[in-house]
PDB file of N, CA and C in Angstrom:
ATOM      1  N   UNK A   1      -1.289  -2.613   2.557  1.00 69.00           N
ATOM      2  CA  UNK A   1      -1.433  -1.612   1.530  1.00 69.00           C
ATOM      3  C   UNK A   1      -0.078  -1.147   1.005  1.00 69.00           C
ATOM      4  N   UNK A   2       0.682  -1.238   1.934  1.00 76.00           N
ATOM      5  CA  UNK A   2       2.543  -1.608   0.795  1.00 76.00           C
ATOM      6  C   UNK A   2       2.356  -1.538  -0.734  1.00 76.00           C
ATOM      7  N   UNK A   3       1.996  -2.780  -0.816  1.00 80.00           N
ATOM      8  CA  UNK A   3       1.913  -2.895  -2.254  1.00 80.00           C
ATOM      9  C   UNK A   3       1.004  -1.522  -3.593  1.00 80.00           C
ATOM     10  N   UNK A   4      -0.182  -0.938  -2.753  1.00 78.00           N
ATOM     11  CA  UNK A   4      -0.286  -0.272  -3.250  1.00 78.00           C
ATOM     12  C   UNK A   4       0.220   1.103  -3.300  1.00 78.00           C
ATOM     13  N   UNK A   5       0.482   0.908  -2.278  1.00 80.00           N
ATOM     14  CA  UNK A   5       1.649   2.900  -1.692  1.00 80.00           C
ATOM     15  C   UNK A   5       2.684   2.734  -2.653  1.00 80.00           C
ATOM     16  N   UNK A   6       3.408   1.221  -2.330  1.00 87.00           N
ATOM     17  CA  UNK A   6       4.672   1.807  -3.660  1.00 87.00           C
ATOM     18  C   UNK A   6       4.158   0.985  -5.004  1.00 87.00           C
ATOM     19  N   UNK A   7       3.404   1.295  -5.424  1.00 89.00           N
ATOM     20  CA  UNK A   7       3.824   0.160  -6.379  1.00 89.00           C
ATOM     21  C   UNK A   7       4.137  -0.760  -6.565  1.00 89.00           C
ATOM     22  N   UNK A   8       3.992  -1.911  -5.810  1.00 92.00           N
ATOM     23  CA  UNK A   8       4.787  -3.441  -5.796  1.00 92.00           C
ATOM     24  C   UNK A   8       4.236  -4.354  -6.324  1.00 92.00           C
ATOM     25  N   UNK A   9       4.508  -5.131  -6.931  1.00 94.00           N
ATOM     26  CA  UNK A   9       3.890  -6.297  -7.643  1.00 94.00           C
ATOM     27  C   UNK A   9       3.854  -7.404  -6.390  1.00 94.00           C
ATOM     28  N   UNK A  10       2.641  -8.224  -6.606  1.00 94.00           N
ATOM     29  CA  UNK A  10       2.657  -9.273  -5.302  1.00 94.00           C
ATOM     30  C   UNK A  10       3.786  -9.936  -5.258  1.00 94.00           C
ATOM     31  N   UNK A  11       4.173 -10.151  -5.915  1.00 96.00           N
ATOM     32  CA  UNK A  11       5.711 -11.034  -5.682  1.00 96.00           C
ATOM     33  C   UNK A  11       6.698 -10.182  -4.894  1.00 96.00           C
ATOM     34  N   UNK A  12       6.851  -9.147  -5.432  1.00 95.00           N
ATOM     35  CA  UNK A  12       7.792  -8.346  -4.944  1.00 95.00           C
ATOM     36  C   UNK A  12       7.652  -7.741  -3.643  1.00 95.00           C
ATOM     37  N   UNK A  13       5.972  -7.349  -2.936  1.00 94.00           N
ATOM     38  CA  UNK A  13       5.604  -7.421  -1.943  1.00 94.00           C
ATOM     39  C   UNK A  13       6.040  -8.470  -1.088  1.00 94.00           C
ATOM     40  N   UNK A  14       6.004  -9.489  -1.299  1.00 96.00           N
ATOM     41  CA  UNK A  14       6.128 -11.336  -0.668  1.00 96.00           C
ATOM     42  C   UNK A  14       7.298 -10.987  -0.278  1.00 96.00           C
ATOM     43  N   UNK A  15       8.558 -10.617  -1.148  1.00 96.00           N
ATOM     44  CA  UNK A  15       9.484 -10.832  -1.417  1.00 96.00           C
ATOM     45  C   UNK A  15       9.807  -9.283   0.174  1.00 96.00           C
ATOM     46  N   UNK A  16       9.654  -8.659   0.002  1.00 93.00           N
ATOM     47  CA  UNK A  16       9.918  -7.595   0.582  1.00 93.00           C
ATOM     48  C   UNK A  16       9.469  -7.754   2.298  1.00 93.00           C
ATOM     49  N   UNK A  17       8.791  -8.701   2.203  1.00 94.00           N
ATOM     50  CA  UNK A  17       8.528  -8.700   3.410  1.00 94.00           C
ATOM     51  C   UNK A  17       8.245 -10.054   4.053  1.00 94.00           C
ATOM     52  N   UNK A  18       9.028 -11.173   3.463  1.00 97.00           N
ATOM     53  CA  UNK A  18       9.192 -12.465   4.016  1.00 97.00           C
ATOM     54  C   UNK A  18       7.564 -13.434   4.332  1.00 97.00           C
ATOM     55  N   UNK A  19       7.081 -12.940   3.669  1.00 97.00           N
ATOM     56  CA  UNK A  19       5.844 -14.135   3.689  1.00 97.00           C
ATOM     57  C   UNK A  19       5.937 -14.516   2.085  1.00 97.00           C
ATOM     58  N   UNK A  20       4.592 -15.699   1.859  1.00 98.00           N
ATOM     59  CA  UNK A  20       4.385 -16.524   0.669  1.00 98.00           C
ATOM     60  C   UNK A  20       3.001 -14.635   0.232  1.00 98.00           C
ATOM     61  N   UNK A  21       3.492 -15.155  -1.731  1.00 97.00           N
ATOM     62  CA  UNK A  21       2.172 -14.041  -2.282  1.00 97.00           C
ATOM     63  C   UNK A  21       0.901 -14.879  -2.001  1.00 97.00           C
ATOM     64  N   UNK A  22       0.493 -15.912  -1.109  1.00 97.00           N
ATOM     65  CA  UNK A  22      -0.910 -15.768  -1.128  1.00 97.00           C
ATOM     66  C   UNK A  22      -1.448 -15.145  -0.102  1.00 97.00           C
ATOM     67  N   UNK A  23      -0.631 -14.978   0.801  1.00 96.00           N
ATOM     68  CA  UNK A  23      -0.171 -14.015   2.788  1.00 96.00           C
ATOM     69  C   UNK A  23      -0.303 -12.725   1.712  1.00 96.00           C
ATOM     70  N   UNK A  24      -0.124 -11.974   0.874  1.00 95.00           N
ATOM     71  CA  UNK A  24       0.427 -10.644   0.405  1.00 95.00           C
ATOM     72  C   UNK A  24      -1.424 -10.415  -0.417  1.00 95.00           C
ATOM     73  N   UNK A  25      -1.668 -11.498  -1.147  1.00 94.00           N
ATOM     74  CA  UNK A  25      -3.213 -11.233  -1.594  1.00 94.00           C
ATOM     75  C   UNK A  25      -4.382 -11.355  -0.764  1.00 94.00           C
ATOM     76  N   UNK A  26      -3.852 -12.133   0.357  1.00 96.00           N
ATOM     77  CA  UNK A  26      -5.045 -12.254   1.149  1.00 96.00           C
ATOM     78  C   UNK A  26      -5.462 -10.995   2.081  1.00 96.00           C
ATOM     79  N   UNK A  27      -3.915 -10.489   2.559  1.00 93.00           N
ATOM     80  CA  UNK A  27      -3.921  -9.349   3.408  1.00 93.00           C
ATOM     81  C   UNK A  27      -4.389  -8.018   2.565  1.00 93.00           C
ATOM     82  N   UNK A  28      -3.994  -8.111   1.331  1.00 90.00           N
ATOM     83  CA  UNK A  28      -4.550  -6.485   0.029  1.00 90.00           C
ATOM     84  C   UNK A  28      -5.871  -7.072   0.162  1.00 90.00           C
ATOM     85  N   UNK A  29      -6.525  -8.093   0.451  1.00 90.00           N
ATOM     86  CA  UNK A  29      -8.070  -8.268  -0.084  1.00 90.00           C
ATOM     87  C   UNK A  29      -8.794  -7.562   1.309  1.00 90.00           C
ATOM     88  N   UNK A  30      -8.270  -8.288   2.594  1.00 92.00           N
ATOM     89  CA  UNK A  30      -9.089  -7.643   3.635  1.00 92.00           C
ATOM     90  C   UNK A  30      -8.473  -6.266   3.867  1.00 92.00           C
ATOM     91  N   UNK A  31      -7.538  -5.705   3.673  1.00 87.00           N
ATOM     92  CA  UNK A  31      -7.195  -4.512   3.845  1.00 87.00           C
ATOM     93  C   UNK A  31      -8.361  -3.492   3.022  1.00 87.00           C
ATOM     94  N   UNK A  32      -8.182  -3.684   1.898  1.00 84.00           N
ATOM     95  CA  UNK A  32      -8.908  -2.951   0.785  1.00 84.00           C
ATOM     96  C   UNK A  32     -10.807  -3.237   1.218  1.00 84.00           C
ATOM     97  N   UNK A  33     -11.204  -4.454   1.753  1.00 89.00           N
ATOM     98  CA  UNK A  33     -12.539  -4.654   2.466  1.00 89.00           C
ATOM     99  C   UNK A  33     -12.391  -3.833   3.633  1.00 89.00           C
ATOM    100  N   UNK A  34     -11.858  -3.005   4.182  1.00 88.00           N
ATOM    101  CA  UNK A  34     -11.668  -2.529   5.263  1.00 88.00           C
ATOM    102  C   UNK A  34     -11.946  -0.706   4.623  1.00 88.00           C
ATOM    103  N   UNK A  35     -11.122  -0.332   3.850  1.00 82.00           N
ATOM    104  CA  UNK A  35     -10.890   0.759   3.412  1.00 82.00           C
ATOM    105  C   UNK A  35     -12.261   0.885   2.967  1.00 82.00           C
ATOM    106  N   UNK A  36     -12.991   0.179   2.186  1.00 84.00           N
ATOM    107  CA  UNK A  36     -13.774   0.150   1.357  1.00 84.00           C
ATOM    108  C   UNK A  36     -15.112   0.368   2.769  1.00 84.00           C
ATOM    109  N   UNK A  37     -15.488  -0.388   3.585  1.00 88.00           N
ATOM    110  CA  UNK A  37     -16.444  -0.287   4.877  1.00 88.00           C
ATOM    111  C   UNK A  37     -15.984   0.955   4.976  1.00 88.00           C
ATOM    112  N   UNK A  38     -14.857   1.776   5.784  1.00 85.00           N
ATOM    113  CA  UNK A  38     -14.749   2.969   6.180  1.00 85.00           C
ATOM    114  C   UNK A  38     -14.590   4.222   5.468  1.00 85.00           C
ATOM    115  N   UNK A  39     -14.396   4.015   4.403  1.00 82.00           N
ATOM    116  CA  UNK A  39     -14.900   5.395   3.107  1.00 82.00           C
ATOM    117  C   UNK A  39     -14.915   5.160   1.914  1.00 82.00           C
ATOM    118  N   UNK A  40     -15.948   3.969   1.769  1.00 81.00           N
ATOM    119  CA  UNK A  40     -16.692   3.941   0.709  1.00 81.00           C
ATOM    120  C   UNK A  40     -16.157   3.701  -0.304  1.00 81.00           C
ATOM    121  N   UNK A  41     -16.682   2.945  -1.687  1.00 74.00           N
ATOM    122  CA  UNK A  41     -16.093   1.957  -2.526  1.00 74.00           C
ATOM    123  C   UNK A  41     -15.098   3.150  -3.055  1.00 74.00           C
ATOM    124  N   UNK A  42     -15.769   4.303  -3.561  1.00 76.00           N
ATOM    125  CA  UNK A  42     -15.238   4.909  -4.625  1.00 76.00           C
ATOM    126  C   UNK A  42     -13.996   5.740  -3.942  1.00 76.00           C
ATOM    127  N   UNK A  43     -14.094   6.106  -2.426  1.00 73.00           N
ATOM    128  CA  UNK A  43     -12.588   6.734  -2.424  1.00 73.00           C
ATOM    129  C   UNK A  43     -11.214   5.629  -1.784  1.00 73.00           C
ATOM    130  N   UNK A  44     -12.255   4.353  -1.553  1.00 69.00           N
ATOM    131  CA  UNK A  44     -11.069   2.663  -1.605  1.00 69.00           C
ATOM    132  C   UNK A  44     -10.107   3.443  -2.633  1.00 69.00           C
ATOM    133  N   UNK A  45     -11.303   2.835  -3.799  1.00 72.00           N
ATOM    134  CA  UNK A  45     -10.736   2.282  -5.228  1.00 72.00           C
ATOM    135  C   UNK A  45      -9.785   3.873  -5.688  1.00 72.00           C
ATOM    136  N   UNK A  46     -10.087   4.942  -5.103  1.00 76.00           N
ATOM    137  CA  UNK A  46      -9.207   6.162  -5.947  1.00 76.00           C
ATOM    138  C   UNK A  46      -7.880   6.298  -5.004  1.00 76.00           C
ATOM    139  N   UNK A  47      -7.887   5.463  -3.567  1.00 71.00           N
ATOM    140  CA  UNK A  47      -6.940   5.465  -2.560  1.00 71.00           C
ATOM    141  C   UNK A  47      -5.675   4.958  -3.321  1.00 71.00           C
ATOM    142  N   UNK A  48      -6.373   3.917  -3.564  1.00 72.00           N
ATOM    143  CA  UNK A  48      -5.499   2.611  -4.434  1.00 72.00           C
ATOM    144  C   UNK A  48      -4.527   2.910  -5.301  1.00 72.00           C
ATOM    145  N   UNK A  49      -5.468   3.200  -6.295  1.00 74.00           N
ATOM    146  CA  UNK A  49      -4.815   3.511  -7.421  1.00 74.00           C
ATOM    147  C   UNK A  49      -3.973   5.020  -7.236  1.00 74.00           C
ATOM    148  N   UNK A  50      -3.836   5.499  -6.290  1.00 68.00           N
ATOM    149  CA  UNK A  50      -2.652   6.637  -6.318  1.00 68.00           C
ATOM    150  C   UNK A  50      -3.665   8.304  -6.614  1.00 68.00           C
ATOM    151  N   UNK A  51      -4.577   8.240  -6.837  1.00 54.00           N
ATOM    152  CA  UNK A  51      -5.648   9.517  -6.811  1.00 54.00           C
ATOM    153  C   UNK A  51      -5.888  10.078  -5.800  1.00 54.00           C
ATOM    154  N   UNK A  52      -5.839  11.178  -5.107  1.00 46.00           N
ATOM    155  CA  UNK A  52      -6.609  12.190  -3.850  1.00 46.00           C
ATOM    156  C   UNK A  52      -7.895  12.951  -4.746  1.00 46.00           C
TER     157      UNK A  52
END
């Protein structure tokens, strides 16, 4: 979730932390499937995007 806390573009994520961007999309996909099981689509998706 890096990428979404600061702002990072997948590349720049990759880049920031020594793996390939498909290691950086695969990990935001199950991360965010995770968030999403434990409180629900709509406060995932407002986590994400920087909303409380």
């Amino acid at each position: 979730m890096l990428r979404h806390a600061f702002d990072l573009s997948e590349r720049d994520t990759a880049l920031a932390l020594g793996v390939s961007v498909g290691t950086v999309k695969s990990q935001t996909a199950k991360g965010m499937a995770e968030l999403q099981r434990l409180l629900g689509d709509r406060a995932a998706t407002e986590l994400a995007a920087g909303r409380r």
